Each structure stands twice: as C-alpha cells, then as structure tokens.
Amino acid sequence: MLSVIQPAQADFSQKLDVQTRVDERSGREVRYQYRVRHYSQWAFDKQWSLNGFIVTGDDFASSHNTFDSAINDKVYIRRVYARHQGSYGKTEVGFIPTYKGRVSSTGLSKDGWIAGVRHVRELGFDNQLEVVVGQLNNFDPAHALDAPDDIDYIEIEYSARMSQRNSYEISLERMTEANFVRTEVRHRLRSDLTLFAELVQRLDEYKVKTVLGVDGTFTLLGTELEYFSYYSYVGEGFGARAELTEDFLGFGHGFSAELSADIQDTQFGWFIRYDGVDDQSRVLAGLSWSL
C-alpha cells in the first residue's frame, strides 16, 4: 500500500545566483544588465522531490533585465515540476527544464521551460534513453505555468559513452512546428580538454546547424580558469529552434568564446565572452555571485 507523503516531512533547500554584466553589441547602445535565478526544492525522500525555478527576464531566450529600463524589470516563475529519481533513471512531470550540456549555449535556452513530462531510462553502463513529450510553443514567461493545450514537442534521445574518452548523442525532435535530427559527439583529449561537434538537420526545409568547439580548464597564477569556444553555422530558415537559444545573435557563420573563473575564497566569479555572427558582434563581461 502506498503511504501518503506529508508536506511537513519535506526537506527544503534553495540556491540563489546573481549576475551583473555589460552588454556591448554592434549597432546598439551599451546595456548594463542583471539576472537573478532562484532554485528551490522540497525533497520528501531520496526519490521524490518538488522543484521550482524563478528568474528575471521577459523572454524565453533571455533572463536578463536592463538597468534603468522599467518596462523590462521582470521576474517570473518559469518552472514547477515533480521529480522521481530511482535506479532506473528519473522522471520529471510539470513545467520542466530544457536539458542540454555545454552545447546548451547553442541549444534551447537553459532558463526555458517545457510543459510536459521527461523520462530518462538507464539502459546499462553509461548509456541511456530519454523521452520528452509536451508543449513548447508558449514563449512568454508571464504565462509559463499556463496549462498546455496541445502537444507540439517530442524528443527521443539516445546517449552513450563509447570509451573513457568518447561519447555521443543522437536524437529525433519535433518542436516549433518542424522536425529535426540531432547528433553530438564529444572527445576528451585530456582530463582538462574536451572537443565536441554537433549537427542538427531540419528535415522539412533541409536546413542545418553545425557546431565545432572545445571546452576545458587551465591554471594561471594559482587560479583555475574555465574556457570554451566554438564555431557555428545556422542556416537562414532554420527557424525558432535557433532563435530560442540564450542571447541569440543571428543566423549565419559565427564564433563564440568565453573565459571565466571563481574568485578565490569568495562566492563570486567573473566572466568575459565574445560572440560574432557575420557582420554582428557582441562582448559580454560581468560578475556572478552564488549563495
């Protein structure tokens, strides 16, 4: 017989991330921005939890507000979902997170949401199958928690580790009224250096998105720095799947690079990033704080 879980038995935990940055983009005045992310969790036992996510920003692909811009001073609950974690994998139901790794910089915004269900099944040593079904076409965070009225997002992804150095993912996706096939390959060249490549093919328009990149860490003057950089190409007509990336800059040939580090003995960190797409460019630099 199933036992009833009492809310009073839940262990509550939370995390707060704050970031401020300067955004200098070609053809636009310099903007000074901030972002606040709040993560919360009520853990009822080792398997069941209820999770929430609140963040600033007024768009699916943007979670930053601009100082001195009252019309953009927004904060919304973007996700609320239940999670069950077990030996089989995990299941999430509700307004769930998008899920990608480092290449999330070129995939759906990691501060976005999907109204639906995710099931991850562990199939054996370092390989798993993930299925996501739900609704994505609501891009306004003010209505992120509206009940879904249609199923327009389906993702089936298989991921596996071929060796200690090599892994890959392959997925079939239905989103933003289009069908895609996605493949990602990662090769760990050294313990502190990983190469990755991603290819996404839009099937109905025969448009592609290609990403080739590197990420890793190195130590300078006793400080560990993290970096990543990648070349990308996103064809015109690829659609909203490209535009729903974090801080989307534009279609065409692009290059991005970021360097970041924690400030020793503090809860602060810093970062600097450059993005260029054809004739557009952007420099981002700022500080982050985590509690």
PDB file of C-alpha atoms in Angstrom:
ATOM      1  CA  MET A   1       0.000   0.000   0.000  1.00  0.00           C
ATOM      2  CA  LEU A   2       1.318   3.445  -0.929  1.00  0.00           C
ATOM      3  CA  SER A   3       1.960   5.750   2.005  1.00  0.00           C
ATOM      4  CA  VAL A   4       0.796   9.354   1.965  1.00  0.00           C
ATOM      5  CA  ILE A   5       3.646  11.883   1.841  1.00  0.00           C
ATOM      6  CA  GLN A   6       3.136  14.705   4.283  1.00  0.00           C
ATOM      7  CA  PRO A   7       4.428  18.160   3.168  1.00  0.00           C
ATOM      8  CA  ALA A   8       5.708  18.772   6.693  1.00  0.00           C
ATOM      9  CA  GLN A   9       8.202  15.940   6.191  1.00  0.00           C
ATOM     10  CA  ALA A  10       9.889  17.626   3.223  1.00  0.00           C
ATOM     11  CA  ASP A  11      13.435  18.955   3.470  1.00  0.00           C
ATOM     12  CA  PHE A  12      13.638  22.382   1.869  1.00  0.00           C
ATOM     13  CA  SER A  13      16.747  23.647   0.077  1.00  0.00           C
ATOM     14  CA  GLN A  14      17.364  26.628  -2.148  1.00  0.00           C
ATOM     15  CA  LYS A  15      20.050  28.284  -4.245  1.00  0.00           C
ATOM     16  CA  LEU A  16      20.369  31.890  -5.417  1.00  0.00           C
ATOM     17  CA  ASP A  17      22.514  33.022  -8.364  1.00  0.00           C
ATOM     18  CA  VAL A  18      23.003  36.695  -9.201  1.00  0.00           C
ATOM     19  CA  GLN A  19      24.826  38.061 -12.227  1.00  0.00           C
ATOM     20  CA  THR A  20      25.563  41.567 -13.472  1.00  0.00           C
ATOM     21  CA  ARG A  21      27.051  42.233 -16.888  1.00  0.00           C
ATOM     22  CA  VAL A  22      27.891  44.786 -19.542  1.00  0.00           C
ATOM     23  CA  ASP A  23      26.423  44.030 -22.978  1.00  0.00           C
ATOM     24  CA  GLU A  24      28.148  45.839 -25.845  1.00  0.00           C
ATOM     25  CA  ARG A  25      26.671  44.897 -29.200  1.00  0.00           C
ATOM     26  CA  SER A  26      27.327  46.324 -32.662  1.00  0.00           C
ATOM     27  CA  GLY A  27      24.672  48.802 -33.745  1.00  0.00           C
ATOM     28  CA  ARG A  28      23.238  49.189 -30.218  1.00  0.00           C
ATOM     29  CA  GLU A  29      23.972  51.308 -27.165  1.00  0.00           C
ATOM     30  CA  VAL A  30      25.842  49.639 -24.314  1.00  0.00           C
ATOM     31  CA  ARG A  31      23.460  47.986 -21.855  1.00  0.00           C
ATOM     32  CA  TYR A  32      24.043  47.254 -18.170  1.00  0.00           C
ATOM     33  CA  GLN A  33      22.083  44.231 -17.096  1.00  0.00           C
ATOM     34  CA  TYR A  34      21.377  41.889 -14.199  1.00  0.00           C
ATOM     35  CA  ARG A  35      19.987  38.400 -13.745  1.00  0.00           C
ATOM     36  CA  VAL A  36      18.629  36.685 -10.631  1.00  0.00           C
ATOM     37  CA  ARG A  37      17.964  32.950 -10.546  1.00  0.00           C
ATOM     38  CA  HIS A  38      16.305  31.213  -7.599  1.00  0.00           C
ATOM     39  CA  TYR A  39      16.176  27.423  -7.390  1.00  0.00           C
ATOM     40  CA  SER A  40      14.080  25.670  -4.735  1.00  0.00           C
ATOM     41  CA  GLN A  41      13.469  22.052  -3.833  1.00  0.00           C
ATOM     42  CA  TRP A  42      11.267  20.181  -1.381  1.00  0.00           C
ATOM     43  CA  ALA A  43      12.741  16.669  -1.016  1.00  0.00           C
ATOM     44  CA  PHE A  44      10.226  14.235   0.503  1.00  0.00           C
ATOM     45  CA  ASP A  45      12.627  11.298   0.495  1.00  0.00           C
ATOM     46  CA  LYS A  46      15.537  10.021  -1.602  1.00  0.00           C
ATOM     47  CA  GLN A  47      13.251   9.528  -4.601  1.00  0.00           C
ATOM     48  CA  TRP A  48      10.538  12.195  -4.661  1.00  0.00           C
ATOM     49  CA  SER A  49      11.020  15.959  -4.857  1.00  0.00           C
ATOM     50  CA  LEU A  50       9.150  19.092  -5.916  1.00  0.00           C
ATOM     51  CA  ASN A  51      11.238  21.703  -7.695  1.00  0.00           C
ATOM     52  CA  GLY A  52      10.759  25.370  -8.544  1.00  0.00           C
ATOM     53  CA  PHE A  53      12.645  27.942 -10.589  1.00  0.00           C
ATOM     54  CA  ILE A  54      12.206  31.732 -10.598  1.00  0.00           C
ATOM     55  CA  VAL A  55      14.257  34.005 -12.835  1.00  0.00           C
ATOM     56  CA  THR A  56      14.329  37.526 -14.215  1.00  0.00           C
ATOM     57  CA  GLY A  57      13.811  38.368 -17.897  1.00  0.00           C
ATOM     58  CA  ASP A  58      10.790  38.754 -20.150  1.00  0.00           C
ATOM     59  CA  ASP A  59      11.533  36.268 -22.912  1.00  0.00           C
ATOM     60  CA  PHE A  60      12.091  32.509 -23.288  1.00  0.00           C
ATOM     61  CA  ALA A  61      15.601  33.099 -24.622  1.00  0.00           C
ATOM     62  CA  SER A  62      16.560  35.908 -22.240  1.00  0.00           C
ATOM     63  CA  SER A  63      16.750  36.012 -18.440  1.00  0.00           C
ATOM     64  CA  HIS A  64      18.445  39.414 -18.055  1.00  0.00           C
ATOM     65  CA  ASN A  65      16.822  42.702 -17.143  1.00  0.00           C
ATOM     66  CA  THR A  66      18.362  46.026 -18.156  1.00  0.00           C
ATOM     67  CA  PHE A  67      19.084  48.668 -15.518  1.00  0.00           C
ATOM     68  CA  ASP A  68      17.127  51.931 -15.964  1.00  0.00           C
ATOM     69  CA  SER A  69      14.540  50.171 -18.100  1.00  0.00           C
ATOM     70  CA  ALA A  70      11.372  49.855 -16.038  1.00  0.00           C
ATOM     71  CA  ILE A  71       9.431  48.153 -18.833  1.00  0.00           C
ATOM     72  CA  ASN A  72      11.953  45.312 -18.729  1.00  0.00           C
ATOM     73  CA  ASP A  73      12.109  44.899 -14.944  1.00  0.00           C
ATOM     74  CA  LYS A  74      10.505  41.456 -14.866  1.00  0.00           C
ATOM     75  CA  VAL A  75      10.713  38.281 -12.782  1.00  0.00           C
ATOM     76  CA  TYR A  76       8.616  35.139 -13.245  1.00  0.00           C
ATOM     77  CA  ILE A  77       8.177  31.580 -12.059  1.00  0.00           C
ATOM     78  CA  ARG A  78       9.237  29.594 -15.107  1.00  0.00           C
ATOM     79  CA  ARG A  79       9.285  26.028 -13.810  1.00  0.00           C
ATOM     80  CA  VAL A  80       7.467  23.892 -11.245  1.00  0.00           C
ATOM     81  CA  TYR A  81       7.802  20.130 -11.532  1.00  0.00           C
ATOM     82  CA  ALA A  82       7.857  16.867  -9.606  1.00  0.00           C
ATOM     83  CA  ARG A  83      10.831  14.536  -9.981  1.00  0.00           C
ATOM     84  CA  HIS A  84      11.168  10.850  -9.187  1.00  0.00           C
ATOM     85  CA  GLN A  85      14.729   9.532  -9.055  1.00  0.00           C
ATOM     86  CA  GLY A  86      15.392   5.812  -8.951  1.00  0.00           C
ATOM     87  CA  SER A  87      17.766   3.087 -10.069  1.00  0.00           C
ATOM     88  CA  TYR A  88      16.004   3.088 -13.450  1.00  0.00           C
ATOM     89  CA  GLY A  89      16.798   6.791 -14.059  1.00  0.00           C
ATOM     90  CA  LYS A  90      14.425   9.680 -13.461  1.00  0.00           C
ATOM     91  CA  THR A  91      11.012  11.054 -14.372  1.00  0.00           C
ATOM     92  CA  GLU A  92      10.001  14.748 -14.331  1.00  0.00           C
ATOM     93  CA  VAL A  93       6.423  15.982 -14.690  1.00  0.00           C
ATOM     94  CA  GLY A  94       5.112  19.534 -14.850  1.00  0.00           C
ATOM     95  CA  PHE A  95       6.764  22.635 -16.240  1.00  0.00           C
ATOM     96  CA  ILE A  96      10.150  21.035 -16.687  1.00  0.00           C
ATOM     97  CA  PRO A  97      13.626  22.291 -17.653  1.00  0.00           C
ATOM     98  CA  THR A  98      15.142  22.114 -21.077  1.00  0.00           C
ATOM     99  CA  TYR A  99      18.113  19.767 -20.946  1.00  0.00           C
ATOM    100  CA  LYS A 100      21.437  20.104 -22.746  1.00  0.00           C
ATOM    101  CA  GLY A 101      25.093  20.044 -21.754  1.00  0.00           C
ATOM    102  CA  ARG A 102      27.810  22.530 -22.666  1.00  0.00           C
ATOM    103  CA  VAL A 103      26.336  22.780 -26.148  1.00  0.00           C
ATOM    104  CA  SER A 104      23.275  24.275 -24.441  1.00  0.00           C
ATOM    105  CA  SER A 105      24.947  27.524 -25.475  1.00  0.00           C
ATOM    106  CA  THR A 106      23.717  26.623 -28.955  1.00  0.00           C
ATOM    107  CA  GLY A 107      20.601  24.663 -27.979  1.00  0.00           C
ATOM    108  CA  LEU A 108      17.367  25.664 -26.241  1.00  0.00           C
ATOM    109  CA  SER A 109      17.862  28.272 -23.531  1.00  0.00           C
ATOM    110  CA  LYS A 110      18.687  26.586 -20.240  1.00  0.00           C
ATOM    111  CA  ASP A 111      16.349  29.042 -18.494  1.00  0.00           C
ATOM    112  CA  GLY A 112      13.450  27.972 -20.696  1.00  0.00           C
ATOM    113  CA  TRP A 113      10.658  25.524 -19.938  1.00  0.00           C
ATOM    114  CA  ILE A 114       8.571  22.747 -21.459  1.00  0.00           C
ATOM    115  CA  ALA A 115       5.100  21.867 -20.198  1.00  0.00           C
ATOM    116  CA  GLY A 116       5.126  18.099 -20.145  1.00  0.00           C
ATOM    117  CA  VAL A 117       6.971  15.007 -18.964  1.00  0.00           C
ATOM    118  CA  ARG A 118      10.560  13.724 -19.235  1.00  0.00           C
ATOM    119  CA  HIS A 119      11.542  10.096 -18.681  1.00  0.00           C
ATOM    120  CA  VAL A 120      15.188   9.035 -18.600  1.00  0.00           C
ATOM    121  CA  ARG A 121      15.856   5.304 -18.639  1.00  0.00           C
ATOM    122  CA  GLU A 122      19.288   3.927 -17.765  1.00  0.00           C
ATOM    123  CA  LEU A 123      19.982   1.102 -20.226  1.00  0.00           C
ATOM    124  CA  GLY A 124      23.306  -0.093 -18.884  1.00  0.00           C
ATOM    125  CA  PHE A 125      26.826   1.133 -18.351  1.00  0.00           C
ATOM    126  CA  ASP A 126      26.974   4.801 -19.420  1.00  0.00           C
ATOM    127  CA  ASN A 127      24.092   4.721 -21.887  1.00  0.00           C
ATOM    128  CA  GLN A 128      20.540   5.949 -21.547  1.00  0.00           C
ATOM    129  CA  LEU A 129      17.339   6.752 -23.422  1.00  0.00           C
ATOM    130  CA  GLU A 130      15.461  10.000 -22.836  1.00  0.00           C
ATOM    131  CA  VAL A 131      11.902  10.778 -23.959  1.00  0.00           C
ATOM    132  CA  VAL A 132      10.276  14.197 -23.584  1.00  0.00           C
ATOM    133  CA  VAL A 133       6.673  14.945 -24.560  1.00  0.00           C
ATOM    134  CA  GLY A 134       4.890  18.241 -24.032  1.00  0.00           C
ATOM    135  CA  GLN A 135       4.269  21.767 -25.249  1.00  0.00           C
ATOM    136  CA  LEU A 136       6.892  24.359 -26.170  1.00  0.00           C
ATOM    137  CA  ASN A 137       5.100  26.989 -28.242  1.00  0.00           C
ATOM    138  CA  ASN A 138       4.342  29.257 -25.257  1.00  0.00           C
ATOM    139  CA  PHE A 139       7.359  31.616 -25.197  1.00  0.00           C
ATOM    140  CA  ASP A 140       6.047  34.261 -22.774  1.00  0.00           C
ATOM    141  CA  PRO A 141       7.374  33.692 -19.212  1.00  0.00           C
ATOM    142  CA  ALA A 142       4.359  35.538 -17.827  1.00  0.00           C
ATOM    143  CA  HIS A 143       2.333  32.512 -18.986  1.00  0.00           C
ATOM    144  CA  ALA A 144       4.958  29.815 -18.435  1.00  0.00           C
ATOM    145  CA  LEU A 145       2.692  27.968 -15.996  1.00  0.00           C
ATOM    146  CA  ASP A 146      -0.421  28.039 -18.175  1.00  0.00           C
ATOM    147  CA  ALA A 147      -1.880  24.583 -18.713  1.00  0.00           C
ATOM    148  CA  PRO A 148      -0.799  23.131 -22.073  1.00  0.00           C
ATOM    149  CA  ASP A 149      -3.484  22.901 -24.738  1.00  0.00           C
ATOM    150  CA  ASP A 150      -1.533  20.997 -27.372  1.00  0.00           C
ATOM    151  CA  ILE A 151       1.339  18.544 -27.763  1.00  0.00           C
ATOM    152  CA  ASP A 152       3.933  20.144 -30.050  1.00  0.00           C
ATOM    153  CA  TYR A 153       7.240  18.944 -28.526  1.00  0.00           C
ATOM    154  CA  ILE A 154       8.557  15.395 -28.787  1.00  0.00           C
ATOM    155  CA  GLU A 155      12.181  14.389 -28.252  1.00  0.00           C
ATOM    156  CA  ILE A 156      13.686  10.911 -28.251  1.00  0.00           C
ATOM    157  CA  GLU A 157      17.391  10.877 -27.432  1.00  0.00           C
ATOM    158  CA  TYR A 158      19.896   8.071 -27.025  1.00  0.00           C
ATOM    159  CA  SER A 159      23.254   8.838 -25.410  1.00  0.00           C
ATOM    160  CA  ALA A 160      26.192   6.543 -24.789  1.00  0.00           C
ATOM    161  CA  ARG A 161      29.820   6.523 -23.755  1.00  0.00           C
ATOM    162  CA  MET A 162      31.954   4.529 -26.203  1.00  0.00           C
ATOM    163  CA  SER A 163      35.075   4.714 -24.037  1.00  0.00           C
ATOM    164  CA  GLN A 164      36.585   6.788 -21.250  1.00  0.00           C
ATOM    165  CA  ARG A 165      37.319   9.488 -23.832  1.00  0.00           C
ATOM    166  CA  ASN A 166      34.457   9.313 -26.339  1.00  0.00           C
ATOM    167  CA  SER A 167      30.689   9.775 -26.065  1.00  0.00           C
ATOM    168  CA  TYR A 168      27.825  10.656 -28.380  1.00  0.00           C
ATOM    169  CA  GLU A 169      24.150  11.572 -28.504  1.00  0.00           C
ATOM    170  CA  ILE A 170      21.601  11.136 -31.265  1.00  0.00           C
ATOM    171  CA  SER A 171      18.033  12.383 -31.132  1.00  0.00           C
ATOM    172  CA  LEU A 172      14.838  12.827 -33.116  1.00  0.00           C
ATOM    173  CA  GLU A 173      12.972  16.044 -32.310  1.00  0.00           C
ATOM    174  CA  ARG A 174       9.632  17.581 -33.118  1.00  0.00           C
ATOM    175  CA  MET A 175       9.425  21.214 -31.992  1.00  0.00           C
ATOM    176  CA  THR A 176       8.432  24.683 -33.206  1.00  0.00           C
ATOM    177  CA  GLU A 177       6.333  23.022 -35.947  1.00  0.00           C
ATOM    178  CA  ALA A 178       9.360  21.337 -37.530  1.00  0.00           C
ATOM    179  CA  ASN A 179      11.217  18.016 -37.376  1.00  0.00           C
ATOM    180  CA  PHE A 180      14.930  17.656 -36.620  1.00  0.00           C
ATOM    181  CA  VAL A 181      17.666  15.037 -36.309  1.00  0.00           C
ATOM    182  CA  ARG A 182      20.462  15.948 -33.930  1.00  0.00           C
ATOM    183  CA  THR A 183      23.859  14.311 -33.379  1.00  0.00           C
ATOM    184  CA  GLU A 184      26.544  15.331 -30.895  1.00  0.00           C
ATOM    185  CA  VAL A 185      29.988  13.747 -30.470  1.00  0.00           C
ATOM    186  CA  ARG A 186      32.429  14.532 -27.642  1.00  0.00           C
ATOM    187  CA  HIS A 187      36.094  13.515 -27.345  1.00  0.00           C
ATOM    188  CA  ARG A 188      38.073  14.110 -24.151  1.00  0.00           C
ATOM    189  CA  LEU A 189      41.532  14.845 -25.452  1.00  0.00           C
ATOM    190  CA  ARG A 190      42.924  15.296 -21.938  1.00  0.00           C
ATOM    191  CA  SER A 191      41.427  15.434 -18.468  1.00  0.00           C
ATOM    192  CA  ASP A 192      41.172  19.219 -18.861  1.00  0.00           C
ATOM    193  CA  LEU A 193      40.292  19.473 -22.562  1.00  0.00           C
ATOM    194  CA  THR A 194      37.245  18.208 -24.493  1.00  0.00           C
ATOM    195  CA  LEU A 195      36.421  18.560 -28.187  1.00  0.00           C
ATOM    196  CA  PHE A 196      32.798  18.500 -29.332  1.00  0.00           C
ATOM    197  CA  ALA A 197      30.786  18.628 -32.546  1.00  0.00           C
ATOM    198  CA  GLU A 198      27.055  18.960 -33.128  1.00  0.00           C
ATOM    199  CA  LEU A 199      24.970  18.663 -36.274  1.00  0.00           C
ATOM    200  CA  VAL A 200      21.246  19.412 -36.364  1.00  0.00           C
ATOM    201  CA  GLN A 201      19.334  18.788 -39.591  1.00  0.00           C
ATOM    202  CA  ARG A 202      15.912  20.328 -40.158  1.00  0.00           C
ATOM    203  CA  LEU A 203      14.129  17.728 -42.245  1.00  0.00           C
ATOM    204  CA  ASP A 204      11.363  19.681 -43.995  1.00  0.00           C
ATOM    205  CA  GLU A 205      13.467  22.676 -45.112  1.00  0.00           C
ATOM    206  CA  TYR A 206      16.824  20.888 -45.439  1.00  0.00           C
ATOM    207  CA  LYS A 207      18.499  23.497 -43.248  1.00  0.00           C
ATOM    208  CA  VAL A 208      21.350  22.685 -40.867  1.00  0.00           C
ATOM    209  CA  LYS A 209      23.024  23.925 -37.729  1.00  0.00           C
ATOM    210  CA  THR A 210      26.644  22.942 -37.214  1.00  0.00           C
ATOM    211  CA  VAL A 211      28.811  23.439 -34.127  1.00  0.00           C
ATOM    212  CA  LEU A 212      32.505  22.610 -33.667  1.00  0.00           C
ATOM    213  CA  GLY A 213      34.116  23.535 -30.375  1.00  0.00           C
ATOM    214  CA  VAL A 214      36.353  22.965 -27.407  1.00  0.00           C
ATOM    215  CA  ASP A 215      35.984  23.421 -23.659  1.00  0.00           C
ATOM    216  CA  GLY A 216      38.338  22.902 -20.758  1.00  0.00           C
ATOM    217  CA  THR A 217      40.259  24.372 -17.857  1.00  0.00           C
ATOM    218  CA  PHE A 218      43.778  25.598 -17.154  1.00  0.00           C
ATOM    219  CA  THR A 219      45.588  27.134 -14.213  1.00  0.00           C
ATOM    220  CA  LEU A 220      47.138  30.592 -14.284  1.00  0.00           C
ATOM    221  CA  LEU A 221      48.820  32.223 -11.258  1.00  0.00           C
ATOM    222  CA  GLY A 222      47.197  29.677  -8.958  1.00  0.00           C
ATOM    223  CA  THR A 223      43.677  30.275 -10.329  1.00  0.00           C
ATOM    224  CA  GLU A 224      41.732  27.684 -12.297  1.00  0.00           C
ATOM    225  CA  LEU A 225      40.127  29.232 -15.362  1.00  0.00           C
ATOM    226  CA  GLU A 226      37.374  27.637 -17.425  1.00  0.00           C
ATOM    227  CA  TYR A 227      37.001  28.325 -21.125  1.00  0.00           C
ATOM    228  CA  PHE A 228      35.016  27.257 -24.127  1.00  0.00           C
ATOM    229  CA  SER A 229      34.897  28.358 -27.744  1.00  0.00           C
ATOM    230  CA  TYR A 230      33.097  27.150 -30.831  1.00  0.00           C
ATOM    231  CA  TYR A 231      32.416  27.836 -34.473  1.00  0.00           C
ATOM    232  CA  SER A 232      28.788  27.614 -35.550  1.00  0.00           C
ATOM    233  CA  TYR A 233      26.730  27.868 -38.676  1.00  0.00           C
ATOM    234  CA  VAL A 234      22.956  28.290 -38.576  1.00  0.00           C
ATOM    235  CA  GLY A 235      21.223  28.464 -41.935  1.00  0.00           C
ATOM    236  CA  GLU A 236      18.561  31.051 -42.702  1.00  0.00           C
ATOM    237  CA  GLY A 237      15.163  29.434 -42.351  1.00  0.00           C
ATOM    238  CA  PHE A 238      16.293  27.083 -39.605  1.00  0.00           C
ATOM    239  CA  GLY A 239      13.513  28.584 -37.522  1.00  0.00           C
ATOM    240  CA  ALA A 240      12.660  29.216 -33.901  1.00  0.00           C
ATOM    241  CA  ARG A 241      14.764  26.298 -32.685  1.00  0.00           C
ATOM    242  CA  ALA A 242      17.780  28.536 -33.312  1.00  0.00           C
ATOM    243  CA  GLU A 243      16.183  31.728 -32.010  1.00  0.00           C
ATOM    244  CA  LEU A 244      15.289  30.079 -28.694  1.00  0.00           C
ATOM    245  CA  THR A 245      18.950  29.847 -27.695  1.00  0.00           C
ATOM    246  CA  GLU A 246      20.271  32.017 -24.873  1.00  0.00           C
ATOM    247  CA  ASP A 247      21.021  35.554 -26.188  1.00  0.00           C
ATOM    248  CA  PHE A 248      20.561  34.552 -29.842  1.00  0.00           C
ATOM    249  CA  LEU A 249      22.603  36.893 -32.060  1.00  0.00           C
ATOM    250  CA  GLY A 250      21.741  35.903 -35.605  1.00  0.00           C
ATOM    251  CA  PHE A 251      21.869  33.389 -38.455  1.00  0.00           C
ATOM    252  CA  GLY A 252      24.968  32.622 -40.486  1.00  0.00           C
ATOM    253  CA  HIS A 253      28.595  31.803 -39.651  1.00  0.00           C
ATOM    254  CA  GLY A 254      29.524  32.559 -36.047  1.00  0.00           C
ATOM    255  CA  PHE A 255      32.248  32.280 -33.450  1.00  0.00           C
ATOM    256  CA  SER A 256      31.920  32.396 -29.659  1.00  0.00           C
ATOM    257  CA  ALA A 257      34.470  32.230 -26.849  1.00  0.00           C
ATOM    258  CA  GLU A 258      34.173  32.608 -23.089  1.00  0.00           C
ATOM    259  CA  LEU A 259      36.664  32.717 -20.221  1.00  0.00           C
ATOM    260  CA  SER A 260      35.539  32.526 -16.586  1.00  0.00           C
ATOM    261  CA  ALA A 261      36.847  31.816 -13.091  1.00  0.00           C
ATOM    262  CA  ASP A 262      35.821  31.826  -9.455  1.00  0.00           C
ATOM    263  CA  ILE A 263      37.340  34.472  -7.230  1.00  0.00           C
ATOM    264  CA  GLN A 264      39.292  32.587  -4.583  1.00  0.00           C
ATOM    265  CA  ASP A 265      37.901  32.438  -1.045  1.00  0.00           C
ATOM    266  CA  THR A 266      34.678  34.168  -2.105  1.00  0.00           C
ATOM    267  CA  GLN A 267      31.316  33.211  -3.594  1.00  0.00           C
ATOM    268  CA  PHE A 268      31.962  35.476  -6.571  1.00  0.00           C
ATOM    269  CA  GLY A 269      33.174  34.761 -10.077  1.00  0.00           C
ATOM    270  CA  TRP A 270      33.871  36.692 -13.249  1.00  0.00           C
ATOM    271  CA  PHE A 271      33.477  36.046 -16.967  1.00  0.00           C
ATOM    272  CA  ILE A 272      34.103  37.627 -20.347  1.00  0.00           C
ATOM    273  CA  ARG A 273      32.579  36.463 -23.627  1.00  0.00           C
ATOM    274  CA  TYR A 274      32.753  37.363 -27.309  1.00  0.00           C
ATOM    275  CA  ASP A 275      30.151  36.429 -29.935  1.00  0.00           C
ATOM    276  CA  GLY A 276      30.345  37.208 -33.631  1.00  0.00           C
ATOM    277  CA  VAL A 277      27.881  36.263 -36.383  1.00  0.00           C
ATOM    278  CA  ASP A 278      28.610  37.530 -39.891  1.00  0.00           C
ATOM    279  CA  ASP A 279      28.602  41.347 -39.566  1.00  0.00           C
ATOM    280  CA  GLN A 280      27.303  41.436 -35.968  1.00  0.00           C
ATOM    281  CA  SER A 281      29.388  41.202 -32.793  1.00  0.00           C
ATOM    282  CA  ARG A 282      28.856  41.309 -29.041  1.00  0.00           C
ATOM    283  CA  VAL A 283      31.070  41.470 -25.959  1.00  0.00           C
ATOM    284  CA  LEU A 284      29.718  40.434 -22.561  1.00  0.00           C
ATOM    285  CA  ALA A 285      31.616  40.862 -19.305  1.00  0.00           C
ATOM    286  CA  GLY A 286      30.474  40.672 -15.725  1.00  0.00           C
ATOM    287  CA  LEU A 287      30.429  39.261 -12.222  1.00  0.00           C
ATOM    288  CA  SER A 288      28.393  36.418 -10.713  1.00  0.00           C
ATOM    289  CA  TRP A 289      27.526  35.561  -7.138  1.00  0.00           C
ATOM    290  CA  SER A 290      26.110  32.313  -5.767  1.00  0.00           C
ATOM    291  CA  LEU A 291      24.572  31.554  -2.380  1.00  0.00           C
TER     292      LEU A 291
END
